[in-house]
Every structure is written in C-alpha cells, then in structure tokens.
Short mmCIF file of C-alpha atoms in Angstrom, two decimals:
data_model
loop_
_atom_site.label_atom_id
_atom_site.label_comp_id
_atom_site.label_asym_id
_atom_site.label_seq_id
_atom_site.Cartn_x
_atom_site.Cartn_y
_atom_site.Cartn_z
CA MET A 1 20.09 -16.66 -5.91
CA THR A 2 21.45 -13.08 -5.54
CA GLU A 3 20.69 -13.16 -1.79
CA GLN A 4 22.77 -16.32 -1.37
CA ILE A 5 25.66 -14.82 -3.33
CA LEU A 6 25.43 -11.63 -1.29
CA LEU A 7 25.72 -13.55 1.99
CA LEU A 8 28.64 -15.55 0.60
CA PHE A 9 30.48 -12.39 -0.50
CA GLN A 10 29.90 -10.72 2.87
CA LYS A 11 31.41 -13.77 4.63
CA LEU A 12 34.41 -13.91 2.28
CA ILE A 13 35.08 -10.21 2.81
CA ALA A 14 34.72 -10.57 6.59
CA ASP A 15 37.17 -13.51 6.49
CA LYS A 16 39.49 -11.55 4.16
CA ASN A 17 39.48 -14.52 1.80
CA TRP A 18 40.38 -12.42 -1.25
CA LYS A 19 41.40 -15.35 -3.45
CA SER A 20 38.05 -17.15 -3.13
CA LEU A 21 36.19 -13.86 -3.46
CA LYS A 22 37.91 -13.09 -6.75
CA GLN A 23 37.20 -16.59 -8.07
CA GLU A 24 33.51 -16.30 -7.15
CA VAL A 25 33.05 -12.85 -8.69
CA MET A 26 34.62 -13.92 -12.01
CA ASP A 27 31.69 -16.33 -12.53
CA LEU A 28 29.14 -13.48 -12.50
CA GLN A 29 27.86 -11.10 -15.15
CA PRO A 30 28.51 -7.33 -14.75
CA VAL A 31 24.80 -6.70 -14.07
CA GLN A 32 24.83 -9.25 -11.22
CA ILE A 33 28.00 -7.76 -9.75
CA ALA A 34 26.42 -4.28 -9.87
CA GLU A 35 23.34 -5.56 -8.01
CA ILE A 36 25.55 -7.05 -5.28
CA ILE A 37 27.66 -3.89 -4.95
CA GLU A 38 24.49 -1.84 -4.46
CA GLU A 39 23.51 -4.10 -1.53
CA LEU A 40 26.92 -4.12 0.18
CA SER A 41 28.15 -1.50 2.64
CA SER A 42 30.25 1.27 1.07
CA THR A 43 33.48 -0.26 2.42
CA ASP A 44 32.69 -3.80 1.24
CA ALA A 45 31.45 -2.48 -2.11
CA LEU A 46 34.76 -0.70 -2.72
CA ILE A 47 36.74 -3.82 -1.75
CA LEU A 48 34.76 -5.95 -4.20
CA PHE A 49 35.03 -3.35 -6.97
CA ARG A 50 38.81 -3.08 -6.61
CA LEU A 51 39.13 -6.85 -6.99
CA LEU A 52 37.55 -6.74 -10.44
CA PRO A 53 39.75 -6.91 -13.54
CA ARG A 54 39.92 -3.63 -15.45
CA GLU A 55 37.53 -4.54 -18.26
CA LEU A 56 34.99 -6.12 -15.90
CA SER A 57 35.13 -3.16 -13.49
CA THR A 58 34.42 -0.73 -16.33
CA GLU A 59 31.37 -2.63 -17.50
CA THR A 60 30.12 -3.13 -13.94
CA PHE A 61 30.51 0.61 -13.21
CA SER A 62 28.20 1.46 -16.14
CA HIS A 63 25.42 -0.64 -14.56
CA LEU A 64 25.60 1.04 -11.14
CA SER A 65 23.22 3.76 -10.00
CA HIS A 66 24.60 7.30 -10.04
CA GLU A 67 24.80 7.34 -6.23
CA ASP A 68 26.91 4.16 -6.18
CA GLN A 69 29.10 5.46 -9.01
CA GLU A 70 29.86 8.57 -6.97
CA ALA A 71 30.60 6.44 -3.90
CA ILE A 72 33.08 4.33 -5.90
CA ILE A 73 34.84 7.43 -7.26
CA LYS A 74 35.08 8.93 -3.75
CA GLY A 75 36.39 5.64 -2.40
CA LEU A 76 39.08 5.57 -5.10
CA ALA A 77 40.07 9.21 -4.42
CA ALA A 78 43.45 8.12 -3.07
CA HIS A 79 44.07 5.96 -6.15
CA SER A 80 44.03 8.45 -9.03
CA ASN A 81 45.44 5.91 -11.50
CA GLU A 82 42.48 3.61 -10.94
CA ILE A 83 40.02 6.47 -11.42
CA SER A 84 41.82 7.56 -14.59
CA ASN A 85 41.75 4.04 -16.04
CA LEU A 86 38.08 3.63 -15.14
CA LEU A 87 36.96 6.93 -16.70
CA ASN A 88 39.05 6.46 -19.83
CA ASP A 89 37.69 2.94 -20.37
CA LEU A 90 34.02 3.89 -19.94
CA ASP A 91 31.91 4.20 -23.08
CA PRO A 92 31.58 7.92 -23.91
CA ASP A 93 27.78 7.92 -23.53
CA ASP A 94 27.96 6.23 -20.10
CA ARG A 95 30.70 8.65 -19.02
CA THR A 96 28.65 11.65 -20.19
CA ALA A 97 25.61 10.43 -18.24
CA PHE A 98 27.82 10.17 -15.12
CA PHE A 99 29.49 13.58 -15.58
CA GLU A 100 26.31 15.55 -16.20
CA GLU A 101 24.92 14.53 -12.78
CA LEU A 102 28.02 15.78 -10.90
CA PRO A 103 28.72 19.31 -9.62
CA GLY A 104 30.68 21.35 -12.17
CA LYS A 105 33.89 21.51 -10.10
CA VAL A 106 33.93 17.74 -9.63
CA THR A 107 33.38 17.15 -13.35
CA GLN A 108 36.24 19.49 -14.23
CA ARG A 109 38.58 17.68 -11.83
CA LEU A 110 37.68 14.28 -13.25
CA MET A 111 37.99 15.57 -16.83
CA GLN A 112 41.67 16.27 -16.14
CA MET A 113 42.19 12.55 -15.52
CA LEU A 114 41.13 11.68 -19.08
CA SER A 115 43.53 11.18 -21.94
CA THR A 116 43.69 14.02 -24.48
CA GLU A 117 41.54 12.08 -26.95
CA GLU A 118 38.93 11.04 -24.38
CA ARG A 119 38.82 14.55 -22.91
CA GLN A 120 38.03 15.99 -26.35
CA ILE A 121 35.22 13.46 -26.79
CA ALA A 122 33.81 14.21 -23.33
CA MET A 123 33.91 17.98 -23.87
CA SER A 124 32.22 17.55 -27.24
CA LEU A 125 29.36 15.48 -25.80
CA LEU A 126 28.92 17.72 -22.75
CA GLY A 127 28.78 20.73 -25.08
CA TYR A 128 25.34 19.71 -26.36
CA PRO A 129 22.23 21.04 -24.57
CA GLU A 130 21.01 19.13 -21.52
CA ASP A 131 18.56 16.33 -22.41
CA SER A 132 19.53 16.57 -26.08
CA THR A 133 20.28 13.56 -28.28
CA GLY A 134 23.89 14.78 -28.47
CA ARG A 135 24.36 13.99 -24.77
CA LEU A 136 23.06 10.49 -25.41
CA MET A 137 25.21 9.49 -28.37
CA THR A 138 28.56 7.75 -28.59
CA PRO A 139 31.21 8.56 -31.24
CA GLU A 140 32.28 4.91 -31.34
CA TYR A 141 30.98 3.55 -34.64
CA VAL A 142 32.35 2.27 -37.96
CA ALA A 143 31.93 4.26 -41.17
CA VAL A 144 32.99 3.35 -44.70
CA LYS A 145 33.22 5.26 -47.98
CA PRO A 146 30.84 4.53 -50.90
CA TRP A 147 33.68 3.58 -53.27
CA PHE A 148 35.02 0.86 -50.94
CA THR A 149 34.60 -2.64 -52.26
CA VAL A 150 32.93 -5.10 -49.93
CA ALA A 151 36.33 -6.74 -49.35
CA GLN A 152 37.86 -3.35 -48.41
CA ALA A 153 34.90 -2.56 -46.15
CA LEU A 154 35.27 -5.87 -44.28
CA GLU A 155 38.98 -5.26 -43.80
CA HIS A 156 38.19 -1.75 -42.52
CA ILE A 157 35.63 -3.20 -40.07
CA ARG A 158 38.18 -5.73 -38.77
CA THR A 159 40.69 -2.92 -38.22
CA TYR A 160 38.45 -0.32 -36.57
CA GLY A 161 35.46 -2.27 -35.31
CA ARG A 162 36.89 -3.57 -32.07
CA ASP A 163 35.96 -0.44 -30.09
CA SER A 164 32.66 0.22 -31.86
CA GLU A 165 29.48 0.37 -29.74
CA THR A 166 27.77 -1.91 -32.26
CA LEU A 167 28.66 -3.62 -35.54
CA ASN A 168 25.08 -4.43 -36.47
CA VAL A 169 24.97 -1.30 -38.61
CA ILE A 170 27.77 0.23 -40.71
CA TYR A 171 27.52 3.85 -41.86
CA VAL A 172 28.35 5.28 -45.26
CA VAL A 173 29.88 8.78 -45.41
CA ASP A 174 31.48 10.99 -48.06
CA ASP A 175 34.83 12.83 -47.83
CA GLN A 176 33.25 15.60 -45.69
CA TRP A 177 31.86 12.90 -43.36
CA ARG A 178 28.28 13.68 -44.42
CA LEU A 179 25.97 10.74 -43.80
CA LEU A 180 24.85 9.01 -47.01
CA ASP A 181 23.39 5.70 -45.84
CA ASP A 182 23.45 2.99 -43.21
CA LEU A 183 23.87 -0.69 -44.03
CA ARG A 184 23.14 -3.72 -41.90
CA ILE A 185 26.24 -5.87 -41.49
CA LYS A 186 24.26 -8.78 -42.96
CA GLU A 187 23.98 -6.93 -46.29
CA ILE A 188 27.75 -6.52 -46.46
CA LEU A 189 28.56 -10.07 -45.38
CA LEU A 190 26.26 -11.59 -48.01
CA ALA A 191 27.43 -9.35 -50.88
CA SER A 192 30.07 -10.24 -53.45
CA PRO A 193 33.60 -9.10 -52.42
CA ASP A 194 33.94 -7.14 -55.69
CA GLN A 195 30.76 -5.11 -55.22
CA THR A 196 31.15 -1.55 -54.01
CA ILE A 197 29.36 -0.11 -50.99
CA ALA A 198 27.60 2.28 -53.39
CA ASP A 199 26.08 -0.77 -55.14
CA LEU A 200 24.48 -1.83 -51.85
CA SER A 201 23.24 1.61 -50.87
CA ASP A 202 19.76 2.98 -51.50
CA ASN A 203 20.55 6.33 -49.77
CA LYS A 204 17.44 6.04 -47.61
CA VAL A 205 18.63 6.70 -44.11
CA VAL A 206 16.81 7.83 -40.96
CA ALA A 207 18.97 9.98 -38.70
CA LEU A 208 18.59 11.80 -35.40
CA ASN A 209 19.59 15.43 -34.93
CA ALA A 210 22.12 16.01 -32.16
CA TYR A 211 20.18 19.05 -30.91
CA ASP A 212 16.76 17.36 -30.74
CA ASP A 213 15.28 16.43 -27.39
CA GLN A 214 15.94 12.88 -26.23
CA GLU A 215 12.20 12.17 -26.26
CA THR A 216 12.29 12.74 -30.02
CA ALA A 217 14.92 10.01 -30.29
CA VAL A 218 12.69 7.67 -28.29
CA LYS A 219 9.75 8.24 -30.66
CA ILE A 220 11.88 7.67 -33.77
CA PHE A 221 13.28 4.44 -32.32
CA GLN A 222 9.73 3.27 -31.63
CA GLU A 223 8.70 4.05 -35.20
CA GLN A 224 11.77 2.56 -36.90
CA ASP A 225 12.37 -0.52 -34.71
CA ARG A 226 16.17 -0.22 -35.00
CA VAL A 227 19.03 -1.32 -32.74
CA ALA A 228 20.97 1.88 -33.49
CA LEU A 229 20.44 5.18 -35.30
CA PRO A 230 23.00 7.69 -36.61
CA VAL A 231 23.19 11.23 -35.21
CA VAL A 232 23.97 14.20 -37.45
CA ASP A 233 24.55 17.91 -36.88
CA THR A 234 22.90 20.78 -38.78
CA HIS A 235 25.20 20.14 -41.76
CA GLN A 236 24.24 16.45 -41.96
CA THR A 237 27.69 15.47 -40.71
CA LEU A 238 27.74 12.15 -38.89
CA VAL A 239 28.79 12.93 -35.30
CA GLY A 240 27.78 9.74 -33.47
CA ILE A 241 25.21 7.02 -32.96
CA VAL A 242 22.56 6.24 -30.37
CA THR A 243 21.91 2.61 -29.48
CA PHE A 244 18.70 0.99 -28.27
CA ASP A 245 19.98 0.39 -24.73
CA ASP A 246 20.69 4.12 -24.30
CA VAL A 247 17.17 4.95 -25.46
CA MET A 248 15.71 2.45 -23.00
CA ASP A 249 17.52 4.29 -20.19
CA VAL A 250 15.79 7.50 -21.30
CA VAL A 251 12.40 5.74 -21.42
CA GLU A 252 12.90 4.49 -17.86
CA GLU A 253 13.98 7.93 -16.61
CA GLU A 254 11.05 9.68 -18.30
CA ALA A 255 8.55 7.12 -17.00
CA THR A 256 9.92 7.48 -13.46
CA GLU A 257 9.86 11.26 -13.69
CA ASP A 258 6.29 11.38 -15.03
CA PHE A 259 5.08 8.83 -12.48
CA GLN A 260 6.54 10.80 -9.59
CA LYS A 261 5.29 14.13 -10.93
CA PHE A 262 1.85 12.58 -11.11
CA GLY A 263 2.25 11.88 -7.39
CA SER A 264 3.17 15.57 -6.78
CA LEU A 265 6.87 15.06 -6.12
CA GLN A 266 9.09 18.01 -7.03
CA GLU A 267 11.86 15.87 -8.55
CA ALA A 268 12.50 12.23 -9.25
CA VAL A 269 13.60 10.13 -6.28
CA VAL A 270 15.64 7.31 -7.78
CA ASN A 271 15.89 5.12 -4.71
CA PRO A 272 14.01 6.08 -1.51
CA MET A 273 16.12 3.57 0.45
CA LYS A 274 19.25 5.62 -0.26
CA ALA A 275 17.70 9.10 -0.38
CA ARG A 276 18.28 11.39 2.59
CA ILE A 277 15.35 12.22 4.86
CA THR A 278 15.79 15.93 4.11
CA ASN A 279 15.64 15.26 0.35
CA LEU A 280 12.50 13.14 0.66
CA TYR A 281 10.91 15.85 2.82
CA ARG A 282 11.85 18.64 0.37
CA GLN A 283 10.49 16.76 -2.64
CA ARG A 284 7.06 16.30 -1.06
CA ILE A 285 6.36 19.28 1.18
CA VAL A 286 5.84 22.00 -1.46
CA TRP A 287 2.91 20.33 -3.22
CA LEU A 288 1.38 19.10 0.03
CA VAL A 289 1.34 22.61 1.52
CA ALA A 290 -0.03 24.05 -1.73
CA LEU A 291 -2.82 21.47 -1.72
CA VAL A 292 -3.65 22.32 1.90
CA PHE A 293 -4.48 25.87 0.83
CA MET A 294 -6.41 24.59 -2.20
CA ASN A 295 -8.54 22.38 0.03
CA ILE A 296 -9.51 25.41 2.11
CA PHE A 297 -11.90 26.18 -0.74
CA SER A 298 -13.66 22.85 -0.13
CA GLY A 299 -14.14 23.79 3.51
CA ALA A 300 -15.39 27.23 2.57
CA ALA A 301 -17.88 25.72 0.13
CA ILE A 302 -19.22 23.34 2.79
CA ALA A 303 -19.53 26.22 5.28
CA GLY A 304 -21.55 28.15 2.73
CA PHE A 305 -24.20 25.42 2.73
CA SER A 306 -24.45 25.01 6.50
CA ASP A 307 -28.22 25.60 6.49
CA VAL A 308 -29.01 22.71 4.15
CA ILE A 309 -26.55 20.43 6.02
CA GLU A 310 -28.22 21.19 9.35
CA SER A 311 -31.64 20.42 7.91
CA VAL A 312 -30.69 17.23 6.01
CA VAL A 313 -27.87 15.64 8.03
CA ALA A 314 -28.00 12.49 5.88
CA LEU A 315 -26.24 14.46 3.13
CA VAL A 316 -22.98 14.33 5.12
CA PHE A 317 -22.93 10.52 5.02
CA PHE A 318 -22.54 10.50 1.21
CA LEU A 319 -20.16 13.49 0.93
CA PRO A 320 -16.81 11.58 0.98
CA LEU A 321 -18.12 8.91 -1.40
CA LEU A 322 -19.36 11.44 -3.97
CA ILE A 323 -16.38 13.77 -4.06
CA ASP A 324 -13.87 10.87 -4.06
CA SER A 325 -15.65 9.35 -7.06
CA GLY A 326 -15.14 12.56 -9.03
CA GLY A 327 -11.44 12.67 -8.11
CA ASN A 328 -10.94 9.00 -8.99
CA ALA A 329 -12.59 9.46 -12.38
CA GLY A 330 -10.39 12.50 -13.02
CA SER A 331 -7.20 10.62 -12.12
CA GLN A 332 -8.13 7.79 -14.49
CA SER A 333 -8.81 10.19 -17.34
CA ALA A 334 -5.59 12.15 -16.70
CA THR A 335 -3.50 8.97 -16.63
CA LEU A 336 -4.80 7.98 -20.07
CA MET A 337 -4.20 11.46 -21.53
CA ILE A 338 -0.72 11.94 -20.06
CA ARG A 339 0.48 8.63 -21.47
CA ALA A 340 -1.14 9.27 -24.86
CA LEU A 341 0.47 12.73 -25.09
CA ALA A 342 3.85 11.36 -23.98
CA VAL A 343 4.02 8.59 -26.59
CA GLY A 344 2.52 10.73 -29.37
CA ASP A 345 -0.75 8.82 -29.76
CA VAL A 346 -2.62 12.06 -29.13
CA GLN A 347 -1.84 15.59 -30.39
CA MET A 348 -2.99 18.99 -29.13
CA LYS A 349 -5.44 19.30 -32.03
CA ASP A 350 -7.28 16.16 -30.86
CA TRP A 351 -8.62 17.67 -27.62
CA MET A 352 -12.10 18.47 -28.99
CA ARG A 353 -12.70 14.98 -30.37
CA LEU A 354 -11.49 13.44 -27.13
CA LEU A 355 -13.69 15.79 -25.12
CA SER A 356 -16.84 14.66 -26.89
CA LYS A 357 -15.85 11.00 -26.49
CA GLU A 358 -15.01 11.46 -22.80
CA LEU A 359 -18.36 13.18 -22.19
CA LEU A 360 -20.20 10.09 -23.40
CA VAL A 361 -17.92 7.66 -21.53
CA SER A 362 -18.14 9.64 -18.29
CA LEU A 363 -21.93 9.88 -18.63
CA LEU A 364 -22.18 6.09 -18.87
CA LEU A 365 -19.75 5.68 -15.94
CA GLY A 366 -21.69 8.22 -13.89
CA ILE A 367 -25.04 6.52 -14.52
CA SER A 368 -23.61 3.12 -13.56
CA MET A 369 -22.12 4.51 -10.34
CA ALA A 370 -25.32 6.44 -9.62
CA LEU A 371 -27.30 3.21 -9.71
CA ALA A 372 -24.89 1.68 -7.19
CA VAL A 373 -25.00 4.62 -4.79
CA SER A 374 -28.80 4.88 -5.15
CA ALA A 375 -29.11 1.31 -3.91
CA VAL A 376 -27.14 2.27 -0.80
CA ALA A 377 -29.08 5.51 -0.30
CA SER A 378 -32.46 3.77 -0.61
CA PHE A 379 -31.67 1.87 2.61
CA ARG A 380 -29.63 4.51 4.44
CA ALA A 381 -31.49 7.74 3.57
CA PRO A 382 -34.27 7.39 0.96
CA GLU A 383 -35.01 11.12 1.05
CA VAL A 384 -31.67 11.97 -0.63
CA VAL A 385 -31.63 9.25 -3.31
CA LEU A 386 -32.31 11.61 -6.23
CA VAL A 387 -29.82 14.19 -4.97
CA VAL A 388 -27.09 11.59 -4.52
CA ALA A 389 -27.75 9.96 -7.89
CA ALA A 390 -27.75 13.24 -9.82
CA THR A 391 -24.60 14.39 -8.02
CA MET A 392 -22.78 11.14 -8.80
CA VAL A 393 -23.45 11.52 -12.53
CA LEU A 394 -22.35 15.16 -12.62
CA ASN A 395 -19.30 14.62 -10.36
CA VAL A 396 -17.96 11.76 -12.46
CA MET A 397 -18.45 13.80 -15.62
CA ALA A 398 -16.85 16.91 -14.10
CA GLY A 399 -13.89 14.95 -12.71
CA SER A 400 -13.34 13.24 -16.06
CA MET A 401 -13.40 16.58 -17.89
CA ILE A 402 -10.87 18.05 -15.45
CA GLY A 403 -8.61 15.01 -15.81
CA LEU A 404 -8.80 15.16 -19.59
CA LEU A 405 -8.34 18.90 -20.08
CA LEU A 406 -5.61 19.69 -17.52
CA PRO A 407 -2.86 17.76 -19.38
CA PHE A 408 -3.78 19.62 -22.58
CA VAL A 409 -3.70 22.97 -20.75
CA PHE A 410 -0.26 22.23 -19.31
CA THR A 411 1.01 21.07 -22.70
CA ARG A 412 -0.33 24.25 -24.31
CA PHE A 413 1.76 26.34 -21.93
CA LYS A 414 4.89 24.23 -22.48
CA VAL A 415 4.68 22.52 -19.09
CA ASP A 416 5.13 18.77 -18.64
CA PRO A 417 1.57 17.33 -18.63
CA ALA A 418 2.60 14.98 -15.82
CA THR A 419 2.51 18.08 -13.62
CA ALA A 420 -1.30 17.70 -13.82
CA SER A 421 -0.79 15.39 -10.88
CA ALA A 422 -3.30 13.12 -9.21
CA PRO A 423 -3.47 15.16 -5.96
CA LEU A 424 -3.99 18.38 -7.96
CA ILE A 425 -6.79 16.86 -10.03
CA THR A 426 -8.36 15.33 -6.93
CA SER A 427 -8.30 18.69 -5.10
CA ILE A 428 -9.95 20.53 -7.99
CA ALA A 429 -12.51 17.73 -8.37
CA ASP A 430 -13.23 17.87 -4.62
CA ILE A 431 -14.04 21.58 -4.74
CA THR A 432 -16.19 21.10 -7.83
CA GLY A 433 -17.92 18.07 -6.31
CA VAL A 434 -18.84 19.91 -3.10
CA MET A 435 -20.33 22.79 -5.07
CA ILE A 436 -22.34 20.42 -7.30
CA TYR A 437 -23.59 18.29 -4.40
CA PHE A 438 -24.85 21.03 -2.16
CA SER A 439 -26.15 23.17 -5.02
CA ILE A 440 -28.39 20.29 -6.14
CA ALA A 441 -29.43 19.64 -2.52
CA THR A 442 -30.25 23.32 -1.98
CA TRP A 443 -32.43 23.39 -5.09
CA TYR A 444 -34.09 20.01 -4.41
CA PHE A 445 -35.00 20.77 -0.80
CA GLY A 446 -36.10 24.33 -1.56
CA PHE A 447 -33.52 26.31 0.47
#
C-alpha cells in the first residue's frame, strides 16, 4: 500500500499537481506521511512537508528519523518563520531529543527561534544530564490541588488540559508543587462532584527521579504497567511526566545499541542505507583490527603443536568444527546473560549460581555434540575419535563459561555488558579451543 502511495506522490510532484497532492496527503496518518518522506528524495520530501498543514507537519516531524529531521530543517533554512513555528509546536520531549543530537552551535541557533516560554522549557530539559529521565520528560501535564472539589478539578482540566501530553492521569500537588498523588481520570469522572480530590487520594504514588538514568525509567514502567509516570526532582517537586511512548523509544534505542555492540560496532548505525561509507567503515574497523591481533594467538598456538599436527594430519580436519562449536556456545550463553542483566532478571550477586547451572547445561550440550562429532570421526578418522569427543565436551563448556562470565566482568567494571561482543567471545573461545584440542592430542598420542 505504501509503495503505491509513494509512486503516486512521486508522479504528482513530477507533474506539479499540488492540489491533488495536498488532497491525497490529508487522507494519511502522520506515521504514514513520515514513512513516505523518508523514501522520497530530499527535494521531493521538502516539497511534500511544506504542503502539510501546521499541526500535521509538527506531528509528522516527530515521527521522522533524526537524519530526515535535520534535512527538513536545512531545507527550510531560508524560511525561518516555518522553522520557528515547527520548533515551537513540537512537544518538548520530542524537541529535546532532536536538539541533543545536533552540534552545539546549531542547537543554540535554533533555540533563538523559540518563544521565550518554549526556550525556557527547552533550556530546562537540556540542562539535565545526558541519558537522564529529565531529558525524556515533558512539562505538559495537568495538576490539581487536594482541596479542589471534583467539579472544580474537571473545570480545571477543561481549561488547561488541551495541551497536556496525556489526560489519562491527573497529578495532585501542594502549594509548593510537591507531588502528593496521581489519579486516573476515570476515578475523577466517576466521583461525586462535591467530593474533594483529597477524598479520592491514597497518597501512594510511584515517581521517577529526573536525574536517574533512562534505563531506570524503563524498568519502573515495566514493573508498574502505567501509561505515564510523574518525574520529581530531589525535593519531590513535580517537574514533568514521562509517557509510555517515550519509554518505548528508549527501549528501541537501547536494544539497537546493545545488538550492534554485540556485533562489535563502535556506535549505533541507525540506518545503513543512509549512513556514509566512511561512517560505516569507522564503526567497524577498530574491533576488526583488534580481533586480527587477538587471533594471532590462535596461530601461535597451532604453530606450537606442529609436531603432533605433522604426525596426525587428521586432526586438522576437525579443527574448524571444534573451535567454532566453542565460540557458538559462548555466543549463546552471552546473549542470554546480556539480556538478563539488561532487563534486571539477573543481578551481579547471581553469578555463582548461574555458573554452577551453566556448567551442568554446557556439560550436557558438550556430550550431545561429542556424540555427533564422534559419529563423523568414526568414518573419517577413527584414530582421533576419543580426542575429538573429549575436546568437544571441554570446548563447549569453556566457551559457555566465557560467554557467561564476560558480561559479569564488564558489568563489574561499569562497562556495558553488550561490549562482550560475539566476535570477542568467539576469538577468546578459539584460542582456548586450540589449546585444549592440541593439548589433549599431545597427551593422547604420547608427544
């Protein structure tokens, strides 16, 4: 469906049929328009964006990738009024996410296009530490006082709720704006008009701290199953709220970052189709070169056993199979541990219990794989069956231990456990596997 619309829009733009183009685009949702803009050329994308009504263009802009947002801003450089309207209309949290990815000088220039009120909000949000919950929140919410009657609260919501990020939850604050409670709108709507907000409150509220890491916010959302949570400062003053959609953006970013770190990329590559060749090269070359030097140890280990290799050439046939099995087992184990550490299912103190469990699991895996490789060896080279079988068991166990322990080691030293990447684990497992294989062969054949 999107492909058909894309072709239609390209034809309408080529024909300069602006009236039909505007009619067609008005039938689409902002998410669909954003998808089409990301597929169009930069010139066509800007033409389509400028045809959008103000409110629709603002919402569409929030759904674009950062690269496309920058392209739109650059394209509108000669139309400062349009840029000003766009930035002022954006939700504060979306605007903060856009600003924090820009060079400082560009951000400062764009900040000058904001109204006095919006500039103060932007400066406040950007003043929180990078990756903190404060950068994620929006100050657009509705708060009521505990002595309001339900009738007064509803009137207050009608007056000030139009610009709120969400009306599902209403917050209760005192005169110093300290957070007292949060109430679902359903509780207020179903209450008697003469009841006070204090009558509905139980003063049991879960709040985020503006200075906590965004990952902390993700965990609390998972535990509480809420659509929005209030954010307070160190004095328990309500400074904003974080909504579920903002948290989902963080989850996606963290998952992408961890996944790409696990593949030994220096930084996240959002879209390889749009990334520059130099950027893609830079993100990958450092780890690849480092792993080249690590793998020298594998070659040195093999060279050290040249006498046994020359005497039992059949050992070489099983070398790739055996060392790859150890690396594969390690990658599996690391994947499980990294995810468990990331979502909080596993804590640092659990490493010993997990180690004992992984030893048993890897032993069973190793025995099963040893039986399979023994069947192959019995036909190909019967004289090395016992060596190959014993090596398979020990390699799988060693690889699994490496994969399990490395994420804990990195976490212990305050490094993202995703840095215990698959290529790194595989390289360490390869070196270990070579040493195990040829050490057993040397002993077995009496060298």
